[in-house]
Amino acid sequence: MLTQTNPTFNTLQANNESVVTHFETIVVQKPQQIAVSGNGKTLTYEQLNQWANQLAHVIAATKTTSQPIVLLLAHDIPICAAIWGVLKSGNFYISLAPKHPVSQHVEVIAILQAKIIVTQTQFLPLAQQLENNMVSVINIEALDPQLPNHNLDLAIANTQPAGVFFTSGTTGKPKGVIRSHRAILHRILTEETHTKNIKQNTLLKRSSMLQPCHLANSVHDLFSTFLAGHTLCFFNIYDTGIQGFATWLKKECISYLHIPGALFRQFLADLAPNDYFPDMQMILPTGRQFKQDIEKIWQHFPVETMVFSRYSSSETGQVTRMLITRDTLIEGDIVPIGYVMPGYEVSLIDNNGQPVPNGTSGEIVVHSTALFDGYWGQPQLTSAVLSQNNTSATMRTYRTGDWGRLRPDGCLEFLGRKDDRVKIRGFTVELAEVEAAAASMTQVKAVAVIAKDIGMGDKKLLCYWVATNEATLTNSELRQQLAQRLPDHMLPAAFMQLAALPIANTGKLDRAALPDIGRNRPPLSTPYTPARSTDEAQLIEIWAEVLNIDNIGVHDSFADLGGNSLQAMRIVSRVARDFKVNISLGVLLQKASIAEMALSISQTIAEQFDSDRLQQLLDELERSI
């Protein structure tokens, strides 16, 4: 088990500090510092605080306290005033994405039993759709300018919720992750200490704000920036995409970039050779990173730029962290997610809940006093993954459902969800390792590998990939290159080249949106040619049944169709039964096609016929003698 103690957290508990007290301290220290920037507008810390205070006074007048307040706001400056206003009023916030279906908003509001929606003029009609006798609407852009703008100075316990973040997870049913003031402060202050220990001078003056505030990832950007007195800069990457992003980074002199890994990979791949970002000090890509991605960073960012790999989730906060520089040696294709942060313990268990040996993959289990406070209104779901730790009254244990592996030096590797660990013909395959091998190819820009059920308890791997702009690689050539690096059972059965991988509104890969290859013949460089004889037609039928592929052409290679050794044995067995001939297994595995197999069968039958006829003549000659 990996363990790190944390004196910072003990201080937080003793002083009962909230994020509000920390923010108000910064306002006193830096009233004229630009706090937030977006769409050509800015607010100083003093202006942001006064706007937030006015909203807080309006909410406080409703006698609402320690209750959920729903935010229906754009990804822009007003949402910052709304969040601080809600927290200052002694309540906690839930942000809804205006572009999401109204039915989702209704469901979340019903789950929360929320009484107040804070919105702005452009979304007022939408908010009024959700308004009823139980819910009132406040337009943050139409507050009475005569409202008081001083601090309310309420006593806010740090165990109180600060925000609830809804995610569907794998169930499709919204689940609200509750994060307290204490948990947020633990993450921010621990990371701040960790960064200062690495580099003493002042860092991160201008931070990117890419994550929408309904996502738990946004907590880091919001609070780490405001509690340090820096500037938060909004960019709506989910609406505008990567286009214009490089120009914005330079124009805004962004020094801290927190970006979803899939978008970052796409951004790096599309940069011009001379694109350079001299102001960048720190980059924090989320999700799994590959060695190839990290190597591209140093072509466009200063040598002293700090890149951090880490493991975090809505439920845990930041558990591990590792500094990566240009000189960092990365062994293998997968970038490890780092070493355990203070205040956390990490262990790995198998499917039976037993610890696994070092170097063996297992489910990541996190033990800490800084975990989330459960799922809103779902005690059974909470108890299924969150439990009291036996070692401490305040320590709790969370089963993440993520799969990892511990390196000999104590550094953790992230291998994806438990579902990303599949059995292929009896072999355990980590999809992350197949993706990493494909991503290491110089002409591959992005890649995703999934496992598809094909019946009879069997699965096959499907590889979706995006080529670099200058790539001339074909599906067959990519498979051939992977075959030199991966064992037979790890080779995808089918490859599909896409213009881009689908990205969900969380910035992560949307695996559900990947096109269904089905039983279709995969895209091959070999032109499709139908059967030209009865034998070829019969062989196509056998291959289609075994390979689970339709429309096989007579010149399609067995290897290019994704055939493996087990399927080759099945085909050889069927040919022996139906054609009454024995075909070499080795011939089939060496890129044989239907046409080549039909020819081999004809030749074998002819040889057998000649042998039988010769024996008949010898028998007749012997009798005559």
XYZ file of C-alpha atoms in Angstrom:
625
model
C 0.000 0.000 0.000
C 1.195 3.526 -0.890
C 0.760 6.127 1.873
C 1.379 9.861 2.340
C 0.511 11.799 5.516
C -0.762 15.363 5.266
C -0.267 17.997 7.981
C -2.163 20.553 5.838
C -5.375 18.613 6.267
C -4.971 18.447 10.039
C -4.675 22.245 10.112
C -7.842 22.589 8.011
C -9.787 20.436 10.437
C -8.493 22.302 13.461
C -9.286 25.775 12.052
C -12.606 24.795 10.392
C -11.690 26.903 7.358
C -13.982 27.277 4.330
C -13.162 28.296 0.768
C -15.076 31.529 1.393
C -12.709 32.725 4.155
C -9.714 32.025 1.920
C -11.275 33.901 -1.008
C -12.156 36.925 1.098
C -8.574 37.061 2.348
C -7.333 37.243 -1.251
C -9.832 40.042 -2.001
C -8.373 42.110 0.855
C -4.819 41.417 -0.330
C -5.365 42.005 -4.082
C -8.522 44.118 -4.612
C -7.387 45.568 -7.985
C -5.866 42.379 -9.404
C -7.801 41.063 -12.431
C -9.712 38.033 -11.143
C -11.472 36.832 -14.270
C -11.427 37.473 -18.007
C -13.822 36.386 -20.738
C -15.299 37.623 -24.040
C -13.242 40.802 -23.901
C -14.383 41.746 -20.386
C -12.639 41.591 -17.008
C -13.454 41.900 -13.317
C -11.080 42.748 -10.493
C -11.206 40.773 -7.244
C -13.025 43.679 -5.596
C -15.639 43.859 -8.385
C -16.144 40.092 -8.400
C -16.533 40.027 -4.627
C -19.079 42.889 -4.625
C -21.193 41.251 -7.342
C -21.069 37.926 -5.474
C -22.055 39.671 -2.229
C -25.121 41.253 -3.842
C -26.317 37.839 -4.998
C -25.533 36.378 -1.570
C -27.726 39.025 0.095
C -30.622 38.200 -2.276
C -30.339 34.487 -1.501
C -29.937 35.105 2.230
C -33.173 37.133 2.199
C -35.045 33.941 1.225
C -33.883 32.364 4.516
C -32.281 29.566 2.512
C -29.192 28.011 4.068
C -27.208 24.799 3.519
C -29.380 24.106 0.462
C -28.655 23.385 -3.211
C -28.800 26.415 -5.516
C -29.030 25.624 -9.234
C -26.951 27.659 -11.704
C -28.112 27.944 -15.323
C -25.409 30.142 -16.804
C -23.045 30.418 -19.757
C -19.373 29.473 -19.615
C -18.339 33.044 -18.839
C -17.633 35.608 -16.113
C -21.119 35.705 -14.478
C -20.888 32.085 -13.357
C -17.913 32.996 -11.137
C -19.948 35.689 -9.358
C -22.812 33.209 -9.002
C -20.657 30.465 -7.467
C -19.113 32.819 -4.909
C -22.502 34.351 -4.202
C -24.023 30.955 -3.469
C -21.132 29.910 -1.232
C -21.123 33.233 0.636
C -24.849 32.801 1.363
C -24.070 29.556 3.211
C -25.448 27.306 0.446
C -23.887 25.111 -2.238
C -24.096 25.162 -6.015
C -25.050 22.797 -8.829
C -24.341 24.006 -12.349
C -26.467 22.850 -15.285
C -25.300 23.032 -18.903
C -27.912 25.152 -20.732
C -27.509 23.149 -23.945
C -28.420 19.863 -22.243
C -32.003 18.564 -22.696
C -34.664 20.214 -20.531
C -35.668 16.755 -19.294
C -32.221 16.368 -17.699
C -32.589 19.708 -15.920
C -36.011 18.706 -14.616
C -34.647 15.397 -13.342
C -31.689 17.006 -11.515
C -33.867 19.702 -9.942
C -36.303 17.022 -8.775
C -33.489 14.935 -7.290
C -32.140 17.967 -5.451
C -35.546 19.388 -4.521
C -33.933 22.749 -5.302
C -35.878 25.935 -4.578
C -33.762 28.557 -6.394
C -32.320 28.867 -9.912
C -29.716 31.546 -10.657
C -29.580 32.406 -14.357
C -28.862 35.301 -16.745
C -30.873 37.205 -19.343
C -30.137 34.925 -22.327
C -31.322 31.821 -20.443
C -34.235 33.432 -18.628
C -36.864 31.784 -20.890
C -35.274 28.371 -20.255
C -35.132 28.986 -16.501
C -38.785 30.056 -16.520
C -39.662 26.718 -18.149
C -38.216 25.064 -15.057
C -39.856 27.533 -12.677
C -42.922 26.405 -10.746
C -44.512 27.018 -7.379
C -41.547 25.357 -5.666
C -38.725 27.001 -7.653
C -37.930 30.716 -7.991
C -35.561 32.332 -10.524
C -32.918 35.007 -9.882
C -31.391 36.864 -12.855
C -27.837 37.670 -11.792
C -27.564 40.277 -14.558
C -30.613 42.179 -13.289
C -29.806 42.581 -9.592
C -30.803 45.873 -7.984
C -27.633 48.041 -8.020
C -28.679 49.431 -4.620
C -28.275 46.016 -2.981
C -25.597 45.851 -0.251
C -22.259 44.547 -1.546
C -20.414 43.871 1.707
C -19.444 40.410 3.016
C -22.115 38.542 4.966
C -19.522 37.095 7.357
C -21.520 33.900 7.899
C -19.990 31.008 9.829
C -19.603 28.222 7.246
C -18.423 24.823 8.469
C -15.825 23.255 6.235
C -17.718 19.967 6.377
C -20.627 21.640 4.592
C -21.108 20.839 0.886
C -19.663 23.391 -1.527
C -20.913 21.795 -4.725
C -22.660 18.783 -6.206
C -21.530 17.511 -9.603
C -23.793 15.228 -11.589
C -22.480 12.505 -13.817
C -24.239 9.587 -15.480
C -21.256 7.279 -15.046
C -21.912 3.864 -16.543
C -25.493 3.579 -15.293
C -27.122 6.352 -17.314
C -28.841 7.582 -14.144
C -27.593 10.935 -12.797
C -25.533 10.656 -9.638
C -24.509 13.752 -7.738
C -21.016 13.732 -6.231
C -20.949 15.879 -3.077
C -17.733 17.839 -2.497
C -17.268 19.734 0.778
C -15.334 22.940 1.481
C -12.807 20.817 3.340
C -12.241 18.431 0.435
C -11.760 21.301 -2.033
C -9.326 23.122 0.244
C -7.403 19.912 0.870
C -6.839 19.471 -2.851
C -5.948 23.087 -3.598
C -3.611 23.669 -0.670
C -1.875 20.300 -1.007
C -1.215 20.875 -4.696
C -0.022 24.409 -4.029
C 2.476 23.114 -1.473
C 3.616 20.371 -3.851
C 4.206 22.866 -6.671
C 6.076 25.356 -4.474
C 8.359 22.579 -3.266
C 9.343 22.011 -6.882
C 9.687 25.628 -7.936
C 9.862 28.474 -5.451
C 9.108 31.514 -7.602
C 5.573 32.785 -8.241
C 3.718 30.697 -10.790
C 0.549 30.539 -12.830
C -0.527 34.160 -13.196
C -3.079 33.432 -15.929
C -5.020 30.158 -15.873
C -7.173 28.677 -18.614
C -10.818 27.951 -17.831
C -11.889 25.316 -20.333
C -13.925 22.963 -18.139
C -17.663 23.808 -17.873
C -18.681 24.390 -14.261
C -21.089 21.448 -14.211
C -18.041 19.154 -14.370
C -16.106 18.325 -11.196
C -12.853 19.020 -13.066
C -13.758 22.711 -13.065
C -13.317 22.865 -9.270
C -9.555 22.728 -9.627
C -9.372 25.624 -12.089
C -11.826 27.846 -10.225
C -10.528 27.518 -6.718
C -6.803 27.072 -7.359
C -6.839 30.314 -9.369
C -9.009 32.432 -7.081
C -7.419 31.235 -3.842
C -3.984 32.178 -5.221
C -5.070 35.630 -6.420
C -4.413 34.886 -10.097
C -6.510 35.476 -13.241
C -9.005 32.954 -14.620
C -9.420 33.175 -18.423
C -12.524 31.672 -20.079
C -12.420 29.921 -23.459
C -15.389 27.903 -24.735
C -13.478 25.041 -26.312
C -16.524 22.749 -26.423
C -18.415 25.119 -28.722
C -15.584 26.594 -30.788
C -13.339 23.528 -30.836
C -9.579 23.608 -31.285
C -9.819 26.226 -34.016
C -8.522 29.527 -32.679
C -7.317 27.945 -29.432
C -3.606 28.378 -30.189
C -4.157 32.051 -31.044
C -6.113 32.557 -27.808
C -3.365 30.947 -25.689
C -0.788 33.361 -27.097
C -3.013 36.437 -26.952
C -4.050 35.809 -23.337
C -0.499 34.873 -22.274
C -1.845 31.726 -20.608
C 0.697 30.314 -18.169
C -1.358 27.413 -16.775
C -3.247 24.987 -19.009
C -5.628 22.355 -17.666
C -7.102 20.455 -20.617
C -8.821 17.103 -21.306
C -6.305 14.624 -22.664
C -8.220 13.816 -25.867
C -8.461 17.502 -26.796
C -4.829 18.112 -25.882
C -3.731 15.259 -28.133
C -5.739 16.733 -31.013
C -4.383 20.230 -30.291
C -0.749 19.059 -30.368
C -1.254 17.105 -33.575
C -2.730 20.141 -35.382
C -0.073 22.681 -34.342
C 2.093 24.225 -37.046
C 5.839 23.522 -36.684
C 6.533 27.135 -35.690
C 3.722 27.426 -33.103
C 5.305 28.348 -29.778
C 3.869 29.429 -26.412
C 6.546 31.274 -24.421
C 4.350 32.126 -21.407
C 3.404 28.568 -20.510
C 4.623 27.441 -17.090
C 2.468 24.411 -16.305
C 0.367 21.941 -18.303
C -2.033 19.509 -16.678
C -3.591 17.149 -19.249
C -6.305 14.912 -17.831
C -6.895 11.251 -18.577
C -4.440 8.694 -19.886
C -1.355 10.064 -21.614
C 0.965 8.339 -24.053
C 4.703 8.803 -24.402
C 4.256 10.110 -27.940
C 2.040 12.980 -26.679
C 4.550 14.078 -24.056
C 7.420 14.109 -26.554
C 5.502 16.554 -28.773
C 5.132 19.082 -25.945
C 8.761 20.182 -25.996
C 8.513 21.191 -29.652
C 6.078 23.994 -28.784
C 6.570 24.939 -25.126
C 9.534 26.285 -23.102
C 12.010 23.798 -21.690
C 11.154 24.878 -18.133
C 7.432 24.148 -18.582
C 6.218 21.722 -15.918
C 3.924 18.941 -17.118
C 2.047 16.926 -14.544
C 0.588 13.470 -14.953
C -1.918 12.577 -12.249
C -4.841 10.450 -11.151
C -8.016 12.101 -9.913
C -11.765 11.663 -9.995
C -14.906 13.489 -8.907
C -15.068 11.265 -5.844
C -11.448 11.401 -4.716
C -9.865 14.656 -5.779
C -6.213 14.411 -6.820
C -4.715 11.164 -5.547
C -1.383 10.915 -7.393
C 0.883 13.339 -9.221
C 4.164 13.244 -11.114
C 6.275 16.021 -12.588
C 7.397 15.396 -16.154
C 10.158 17.427 -17.764
C 11.959 17.064 -21.063
C 14.569 14.921 -19.293
C 12.065 12.551 -17.661
C 12.664 8.964 -18.751
C 9.358 7.280 -19.627
C 9.605 3.525 -19.894
C 7.029 1.978 -22.165
C 4.283 3.722 -24.134
C 1.972 4.619 -21.214
C 2.846 7.640 -19.101
C 2.473 6.704 -15.397
C 0.042 8.754 -13.300
C 2.443 9.454 -10.490
C 3.117 9.061 -6.813
C 0.606 9.265 -3.976
C -0.177 12.777 -2.751
C -0.212 13.692 0.971
C -3.339 12.607 2.798
C -3.951 9.534 0.635
C -3.289 5.820 0.645
C -3.622 3.656 -2.469
C -3.925 -0.114 -2.749
C -4.647 -2.490 -5.640
C -7.011 -5.458 -5.354
C -8.185 -8.257 -7.616
C -11.785 -9.115 -8.489
C -12.083 -11.005 -5.194
C -10.991 -8.000 -3.149
C -7.560 -9.441 -2.379
C -4.320 -7.404 -2.642
C -2.303 -8.024 -5.803
C 1.520 -8.300 -5.943
C 3.528 -5.315 -7.183
C 3.737 -5.301 -10.954
C 0.328 -6.979 -11.256
C -2.694 -4.988 -12.369
C -5.672 -4.539 -10.054
C -8.521 -2.224 -9.108
C -7.365 1.086 -7.637
C -8.665 1.591 -4.087
C -8.215 4.981 -2.399
C -8.122 5.561 1.365
C -8.330 9.137 2.677
C -10.010 11.629 4.989
C -10.547 13.929 1.975
C -12.884 11.802 -0.146
C -16.274 12.923 -1.420
C -19.227 12.891 0.983
C -21.351 10.475 -0.995
C -23.872 10.582 -3.846
C -26.770 12.964 -3.346
C -29.869 11.062 -2.229
C -28.392 7.660 -3.104
C -27.245 6.023 0.150
C -27.173 2.505 -1.308
C -24.930 3.538 -4.193
C -22.736 5.453 -1.754
C -22.314 2.493 0.581
C -21.495 0.222 -2.361
C -18.293 2.151 -3.141
C -17.525 4.190 -0.008
C -16.840 2.585 3.356
C -15.252 3.343 6.709
C -11.582 2.462 6.904
C -10.593 0.252 9.846
C -7.374 2.161 10.519
C -8.927 5.530 11.458
C -12.251 7.000 12.538
C -11.996 9.726 9.878
C -10.378 7.629 7.144
C -12.674 6.207 4.452
C -12.142 3.809 1.556
C -13.365 4.267 -2.024
C -13.349 1.550 -4.685
C -12.749 3.470 -7.893
C -13.648 0.871 -10.510
C -10.436 1.925 -12.302
C -7.657 -0.502 -13.124
C -3.993 0.230 -12.463
C -0.561 -1.256 -11.992
C 2.206 -0.340 -9.579
C 5.739 0.088 -10.888
C 8.737 -1.024 -8.782
C 9.522 2.581 -7.773
C 6.033 3.132 -6.351
C 4.721 5.014 -9.397
C 1.195 4.122 -10.481
C 0.023 3.323 -14.024
C -3.576 3.906 -15.096
C -5.000 1.174 -17.339
C -8.573 2.419 -17.692
C -11.864 1.224 -16.260
C -12.342 -2.358 -15.095
C -14.381 -2.830 -18.270
C -11.240 -1.960 -20.260
C -9.654 -5.185 -19.032
C -11.024 -7.972 -21.209
C -10.503 -11.632 -21.955
C -9.546 -12.496 -25.527
C -9.363 -16.236 -26.168
C -8.534 -16.810 -22.523
C -5.841 -14.109 -22.376
C -6.254 -10.977 -20.271
C -5.809 -7.856 -22.402
C -5.488 -4.294 -21.109
C -7.015 -2.066 -23.787
C -4.748 0.758 -22.619
C -1.673 -1.193 -23.674
C -3.068 -1.859 -27.157
C -3.954 1.832 -27.530
C -0.509 2.858 -26.328
C 1.195 0.592 -28.863
C -0.895 2.056 -31.696
C -0.401 5.629 -30.448
C 3.370 5.161 -30.572
C 3.236 4.893 -34.372
C 4.488 8.152 -35.873
C 1.636 8.411 -38.390
C -1.115 7.836 -35.804
C -2.657 11.006 -34.389
C -5.256 9.461 -32.068
C -6.504 5.966 -31.308
C -9.232 4.126 -29.432
C -9.581 0.378 -28.929
C -12.747 -1.351 -27.764
C -13.778 -4.978 -27.232
C -16.908 -6.223 -28.960
C -18.881 -9.351 -28.090
C -19.192 -11.715 -31.062
C -21.146 -14.476 -29.363
C -20.226 -17.788 -27.759
C -18.558 -15.830 -24.921
C -15.908 -14.532 -27.316
C -14.789 -10.951 -27.999
C -12.773 -9.224 -30.668
C -10.789 -5.998 -30.508
C -11.688 -3.091 -32.772
C -9.208 -0.280 -33.394
C -10.358 3.203 -34.428
C -7.586 5.573 -35.398
C -6.923 9.024 -36.816
C -3.955 9.647 -39.102
C -1.606 12.603 -38.901
C -1.901 15.157 -41.692
C 1.076 13.770 -43.603
C 0.249 10.086 -43.021
C -0.011 7.583 -45.866
C -0.595 4.619 -43.559
C -3.292 2.083 -44.431
C -5.270 -0.163 -42.101
C -3.286 -3.170 -43.299
C 0.041 -1.432 -42.746
C -0.966 -0.332 -39.248
C -1.892 -3.904 -38.419
C 1.432 -5.148 -39.776
C 3.341 -2.659 -37.613
C 1.367 -3.609 -34.514
C 1.956 -7.294 -35.232
C 5.664 -6.638 -34.721
C 4.996 -5.255 -31.222
C 2.005 -7.151 -29.873
C 1.247 -10.846 -29.388
C -1.445 -12.427 -31.528
C -4.218 -12.187 -28.900
C -3.671 -8.410 -28.488
C -3.943 -7.575 -32.188
C -7.238 -5.867 -33.094
C -9.423 -7.874 -35.438
C -10.543 -4.821 -37.392
C -9.228 -1.313 -38.014
C -11.255 1.728 -39.007
C -9.682 5.067 -39.902
C -11.727 8.113 -38.821
C -11.384 11.822 -39.521
C -11.552 12.427 -35.756
C -12.442 10.474 -32.635
C -15.791 11.467 -31.077
C -15.391 13.669 -28.000
C -18.082 13.864 -25.298
C -19.062 17.163 -23.653
C -16.746 16.200 -20.789
C -13.755 16.406 -23.103
C -13.252 12.647 -22.872
C -13.424 10.107 -25.659
C -17.055 9.166 -26.336
C -16.681 5.430 -26.904
C -20.434 4.971 -27.305
C -20.331 7.258 -30.358
C -17.701 5.204 -32.208
C -19.254 3.789 -35.406
C -20.352 0.172 -35.266
C -18.166 -1.886 -37.554
C -20.603 -4.775 -37.127
C -20.007 -7.682 -39.497
C -18.953 -5.357 -42.285
C -15.785 -6.048 -44.206
C -13.154 -3.704 -42.755
C -11.648 -1.022 -45.008
C -8.776 -2.717 -46.874
C -6.325 -1.601 -49.526
C -7.251 -4.738 -51.502
C -10.191 -4.136 -53.901
C -13.246 -6.279 -53.242
C -13.570 -9.264 -55.600
C -16.548 -11.673 -55.307
C -16.377 -15.456 -55.573
C -15.622 -16.802 -59.052
C -16.187 -20.514 -58.399
C -18.188 -22.862 -56.232
C -15.134 -23.625 -54.086
C -14.438 -19.929 -53.465
C -18.093 -19.327 -52.553
C -18.026 -22.222 -50.074
C -14.778 -20.970 -48.534
C -16.190 -17.441 -48.169
C -19.129 -18.924 -46.277
C -16.743 -20.739 -43.903
C -14.560 -17.674 -43.371
C -17.567 -15.414 -42.790
C -18.943 -17.729 -40.127
C -15.618 -18.112 -38.295
C -14.427 -14.498 -38.629
C -17.879 -12.990 -38.072
C -17.437 -10.827 -41.195
C -19.657 -10.464 -44.268
C -18.747 -9.595 -47.862
C -15.284 -11.148 -47.756
C -13.433 -10.821 -51.057
C -11.435 -13.632 -52.586
C -8.185 -11.623 -52.428
C -8.647 -10.415 -48.827
C -5.817 -11.540 -46.590
C -6.725 -13.678 -43.583
C -4.436 -11.480 -41.470
C -5.914 -8.199 -42.759
C -9.381 -9.497 -41.877
C -8.185 -9.799 -38.275
C -7.908 -13.547 -38.247
C -6.078 -15.161 -35.351
C -4.536 -18.567 -34.741
C -7.632 -20.007 -33.033
C -9.831 -18.955 -35.951
C -7.267 -20.373 -38.371
C -7.560 -23.773 -36.654
C -11.369 -23.604 -36.943
C -11.148 -22.838 -40.659
C -8.642 -25.638 -41.315
C -10.924 -28.040 -39.428
C -13.970 -26.977 -41.480
C -12.033 -27.311 -44.756
C -10.901 -30.808 -43.797
C -14.510 -31.774 -43.056
C -16.184 -30.161 -46.083
C -13.490 -30.608 -48.753
C -11.927 -33.816 -47.449
C -8.440 -32.300 -47.701
C -5.821 -31.188 -45.158
C -4.550 -27.594 -45.471
C -1.456 -26.400 -43.625
C -2.259 -24.098 -40.694
C 0.980 -22.210 -41.342
C -0.081 -21.362 -44.904
C -3.325 -19.783 -43.658
C -1.544 -17.701 -41.017
C 0.912 -16.355 -43.610
C -1.563 -13.926 -45.192
C -3.453 -16.567 -47.175
C -6.597 -15.485 -49.062
C -9.716 -17.278 -50.286
C -8.252 -17.451 -53.788
C -4.976 -18.928 -52.519
C -6.797 -21.416 -50.316
C -9.092 -22.510 -53.163
C -6.054 -23.036 -55.386
C -4.290 -25.033 -52.665
C -7.372 -27.194 -52.194
C -7.571 -27.863 -55.964
C -3.905 -28.759 -56.113
C -4.191 -31.049 -53.082
C -7.228 -32.828 -54.547
C -5.391 -33.214 -57.867
C -2.329 -34.631 -56.102
C -4.518 -37.009 -54.143
C -6.266 -38.080 -57.347
C -2.938 -38.686 -59.154
C -1.646 -40.703 -56.208
C -4.788 -42.841 -56.060
C -4.777 -43.428 -59.833
C -1.085 -44.445 -59.736
C -1.772 -46.948 -56.967
C -4.697 -48.379 -58.962
C -2.448 -48.929 -62.034
C 0.233 -50.603 -59.890
C -2.378 -52.940 -58.396
C -3.634 -53.897 -61.856
C -0.067 -54.501 -63.088
C 0.692 -56.707 -60.090
C -2.419 -58.809 -60.693
C -1.565 -59.255 -64.355
C 1.941 -60.452 -63.485
